[in-house]
CSV table of C-alpha atoms in Angstrom, one decimal:
chain,number,residue,atom,x,y,z
A,1462,MET,CA,-22.9,-28.6,10.8
A,1463,ILE,CA,-23.8,-27.1,7.5
A,1464,GLU,CA,-22.0,-28.7,4.6
A,1465,PRO,CA,-20.6,-26.3,2.0
A,1466,LYS,CA,-22.1,-26.6,-1.5
A,1467,PRO,CA,-20.2,-26.2,-4.7
A,1468,ALA,CA,-20.6,-23.0,-6.7
A,1469,VAL,CA,-22.2,-24.9,-9.6
A,1470,GLN,CA,-24.4,-27.9,-9.1
A,1471,GLN,CA,-25.7,-30.3,-11.7
A,1472,ASP,CA,-29.4,-31.0,-11.8
A,1473,PRO,CA,-29.7,-34.8,-11.8
A,1474,ALA,CA,-33.0,-34.7,-13.7
A,1475,GLN,CA,-31.4,-32.9,-16.7
A,1476,GLY,CA,-28.6,-35.3,-17.5
A,1477,LYS,CA,-24.9,-34.9,-17.5
A,1478,GLY,CA,-23.5,-31.5,-18.3
A,1479,LYS,CA,-26.8,-29.8,-18.6
A,1480,GLY,CA,-28.9,-27.7,-16.3
A,1481,LYS,CA,-26.2,-26.2,-14.1
A,1482,LYS,CA,-27.6,-24.1,-11.2
A,1483,ARG,CA,-26.0,-20.9,-10.1
A,1484,ARG,CA,-25.2,-20.6,-6.4
A,1485,PHE,CA,-24.1,-17.5,-4.5
A,1486,GLY,CA,-22.1,-17.3,-1.4
A,1487,GLY,CA,-24.7,-15.2,0.5
A,1488,THR,CA,-28.2,-13.8,0.5
A,1489,GLU,CA,-29.5,-11.2,-1.9
A,1490,GLY,CA,-29.3,-8.6,0.8
A,1491,GLN,CA,-25.6,-9.4,1.6
A,1492,ILE,CA,-24.8,-9.3,-2.1
A,1493,ARG,CA,-26.6,-5.9,-2.6
A,1494,SER,CA,-24.8,-4.5,0.5
A,1495,ALA,CA,-21.4,-5.7,-0.8
A,1496,LEU,CA,-22.2,-4.2,-4.2
A,1497,LYS,CA,-23.1,-0.8,-2.7
A,1498,PHE,CA,-19.9,-0.9,-0.6
A,1499,TYR,CA,-17.9,-1.7,-3.7
A,1500,LYS,CA,-19.5,1.0,-5.8
A,1501,VAL,CA,-18.8,3.7,-3.3
A,1502,LEU,CA,-15.2,2.6,-2.9
A,1503,ALA,CA,-14.7,2.2,-6.6
A,1504,TYR,CA,-15.7,5.9,-7.2
A,1505,LEU,CA,-13.7,7.2,-4.2
A,1506,THR,CA,-10.6,5.2,-5.1
A,1507,GLY,CA,-10.9,6.1,-8.8
A,1508,ALA,CA,-11.1,9.8,-7.9
A,1509,MET,CA,-8.2,9.6,-5.5
A,1510,LEU,CA,-6.2,7.8,-8.2
A,1511,LEU,CA,-6.8,10.7,-10.6
A,1512,LEU,CA,-5.7,13.2,-8.0
A,1513,LEU,CA,-2.6,11.0,-7.4
A,1514,CYS,CA,-1.8,11.1,-11.2
A,1515,ALA,CA,-2.2,14.8,-11.3
A,1516,GLU,CA,0.1,15.1,-8.2
A,1517,LEU,CA,2.7,12.9,-9.8
A,1518,ILE,CA,2.7,14.9,-13.0
A,1519,ALA,CA,3.1,18.2,-11.0
A,1520,ARG,CA,5.9,16.7,-9.0
A,1521,TYR,CA,8.0,14.9,-11.7
A,1522,ALA,CA,7.2,17.1,-14.7
A,1523,PHE,CA,7.2,20.5,-13.1
A,1524,GLY,CA,9.0,19.9,-9.7
A,1525,GLN,CA,6.0,21.3,-7.7
A,1526,TYR,CA,4.3,20.1,-4.5
A,1527,LEU,CA,0.8,21.3,-3.4
A,1528,PHE,CA,1.1,23.0,0.0
A,1529,ALA,CA,-1.4,24.5,2.4
A,1530,GLY,CA,-0.3,27.1,4.9
A,1531,GLY,CA,3.3,27.8,6.0
A,1532,THR,CA,5.7,30.5,5.0
A,1533,SER,CA,7.2,31.0,1.6
A,1534,ALA,CA,10.9,30.2,1.7
A,1535,VAL,CA,11.7,32.8,-1.0
A,1536,THR,CA,9.7,35.9,0.2
A,1537,GLY,CA,9.1,35.0,3.9
A,1538,GLN,CA,5.4,35.9,3.4
A,1539,PRO,CA,2.6,33.6,4.6
A,1540,PHE,CA,1.7,31.0,2.1
A,1541,GLY,CA,-2.0,30.1,1.5
A,1542,LEU,CA,-2.8,27.2,-0.8
A,1543,GLY,CA,-0.9,26.4,-4.0
A,1544,PHE,CA,2.0,24.9,-5.7
A,1545,ALA,CA,5.6,25.5,-4.5
A,1546,ASP,CA,9.0,24.1,-5.5
A,1547,ALA,CA,9.8,20.6,-4.3
A,1548,GLU,CA,13.6,21.0,-4.4
A,1549,PRO,CA,14.8,23.3,-2.9
A,1550,LYS,CA,11.9,23.5,-0.5
A,1551,GLY,CA,9.6,26.4,-1.5
A,1552,VAL,CA,7.5,26.4,1.6
A,1553,LEU,CA,8.5,26.1,5.3
A,1554,GLY,CA,6.0,24.5,7.6
A,1555,GLY,CA,2.5,24.1,6.3
A,1556,ALA,CA,0.8,20.9,5.2
A,1557,ASN,CA,2.1,19.0,2.2
A,1558,ILE,CA,-1.2,18.1,0.4
A,1559,SER,CA,0.8,16.0,-2.2
A,1560,VAL,CA,1.9,13.6,0.4
A,1561,ALA,CA,-1.6,13.5,2.0
A,1562,VAL,CA,-3.0,12.4,-1.4
A,1563,LEU,CA,-0.5,9.6,-1.6
A,1564,ILE,CA,-1.3,8.3,1.9
A,1565,VAL,CA,-5.1,8.6,1.6
A,1566,HIS,CA,-5.1,6.8,-1.8
A,1567,GLY,CA,-2.9,4.0,-0.3
A,1568,TRP,CA,-5.2,3.3,2.6
A,1569,MET,CA,-8.3,3.8,0.5
A,1570,TYR,CA,-7.0,1.2,-1.9
A,1571,VAL,CA,-6.6,-1.3,1.0
A,1572,VAL,CA,-10.3,-0.8,1.9
A,1573,TYR,CA,-11.2,-1.0,-1.8
A,1574,LEU,CA,-9.4,-4.4,-2.0
A,1575,ILE,CA,-11.5,-5.6,1.0
A,1576,SER,CA,-14.7,-4.6,-0.8
A,1577,ASN,CA,-13.4,-6.4,-3.9
A,1578,PHE,CA,-12.8,-9.6,-2.0
A,1579,ARG,CA,-16.2,-9.4,-0.2
A,1580,LEU,CA,-18.1,-9.0,-3.5
A,1581,TRP,CA,-16.0,-11.7,-5.3
A,1582,THR,CA,-16.6,-14.3,-2.5
A,1583,LEU,CA,-20.3,-13.6,-2.4
A,1584,MET,CA,-20.7,-13.9,-6.1
A,1585,ARG,CA,-18.4,-16.9,-6.4
A,1586,TRP,CA,-16.6,-15.5,-9.5
A,1587,PRO,CA,-13.4,-16.9,-11.0
A,1588,PHE,CA,-10.1,-15.7,-9.7
A,1589,MET,CA,-9.3,-13.6,-12.8
A,1590,LYS,CA,-12.3,-11.4,-12.0
A,1591,LEU,CA,-10.8,-10.6,-8.6
A,1592,ILE,CA,-7.6,-9.5,-10.5
A,1593,LEU,CA,-9.6,-7.3,-12.7
A,1594,LEU,CA,-11.4,-5.7,-9.7
A,1595,ALA,CA,-8.0,-5.1,-8.0
A,1596,LEU,CA,-6.6,-3.4,-11.1
A,1597,GLY,CA,-9.4,-0.9,-10.9
A,1598,GLY,CA,-7.6,0.9,-8.1
A,1599,VAL,CA,-4.2,1.2,-9.9
A,1600,VAL,CA,-5.2,1.9,-13.5
A,1601,PRO,CA,-6.7,5.4,-14.0
A,1602,PHE,CA,-10.4,5.4,-15.0
A,1603,LEU,CA,-10.6,1.6,-14.9
A,1604,SER,CA,-12.5,1.5,-11.6
A,1605,PHE,CA,-15.3,3.5,-13.2
A,1606,VAL,CA,-15.5,1.2,-16.2
A,1607,VAL,CA,-15.3,-2.0,-14.2
A,1608,GLU,CA,-17.8,-0.8,-11.6
A,1609,LYS,CA,-20.4,0.0,-14.3
A,1610,LYS,CA,-19.9,-3.3,-16.0
A,1611,LEU,CA,-19.9,-5.5,-12.9
A,1612,HIS,CA,-22.8,-3.6,-11.3
A,1613,ALA,CA,-25.0,-4.5,-14.3
A,1614,GLU,CA,-23.7,-8.1,-14.3
A,1615,VAL,CA,-24.5,-8.6,-10.6
A,1616,GLU,CA,-28.0,-7.1,-11.1
A,1617,ALA,CA,-28.6,-9.4,-14.1
A,1618,GLU,CA,-27.3,-12.5,-12.2
A,1619,LEU,CA,-29.5,-11.7,-9.2
A,1620,ALA,CA,-32.6,-11.3,-11.5
A,1621,ALA,CA,-31.8,-14.4,-13.5
A,1622,ASN,CA,-31.2,-16.6,-10.5
A,1623,PRO,CA,-33.5,-15.6,-7.6
A,1624,GLN,CA,-33.2,-19.0,-6.0
A,1625,ALA,CA,-29.4,-19.0,-5.9
A,1626,ALA,CA,-29.2,-16.4,-3.2
A,1627,GLN,CA,-31.4,-18.3,-0.8
A,1628,ARG,CA,-28.7,-19.6,1.4
A,1629,TYR,CA,-30.3,-20.0,4.9
């Protein structure tokens, strides 16, 4: 059985408190794969969050939903794509794109959290960094900022510690 090793090990030749070695939870290939997965989901989740914010503004500030198809409740004419009253219902039938944005962002955020956890465990970061990663999916524009910062940090750590990713 392989014994787990701590995230930070002390080099006995260097003395107490000096010469700490960096250890990762996976190989360089696994870390790069997790980083790419995180990057894609950070951009997709961030874009969906911005759409969600626009949808919520349209709904609560103007009382409008985004609909595709259906029939206009006022004129009885076919309705293409556009905004219609939320209350009373402005479109009969058709697809409510506003609700679709809510659902898609919710499920995409779940997958985004999985990508966060995967990268966090492979990099063996502190717990607060996981919290920062998770906030990227609920604070507008934060996923783009955090992704750029952490991508550079992961690349720098991989370059500075090439021996740390040699796990097998």
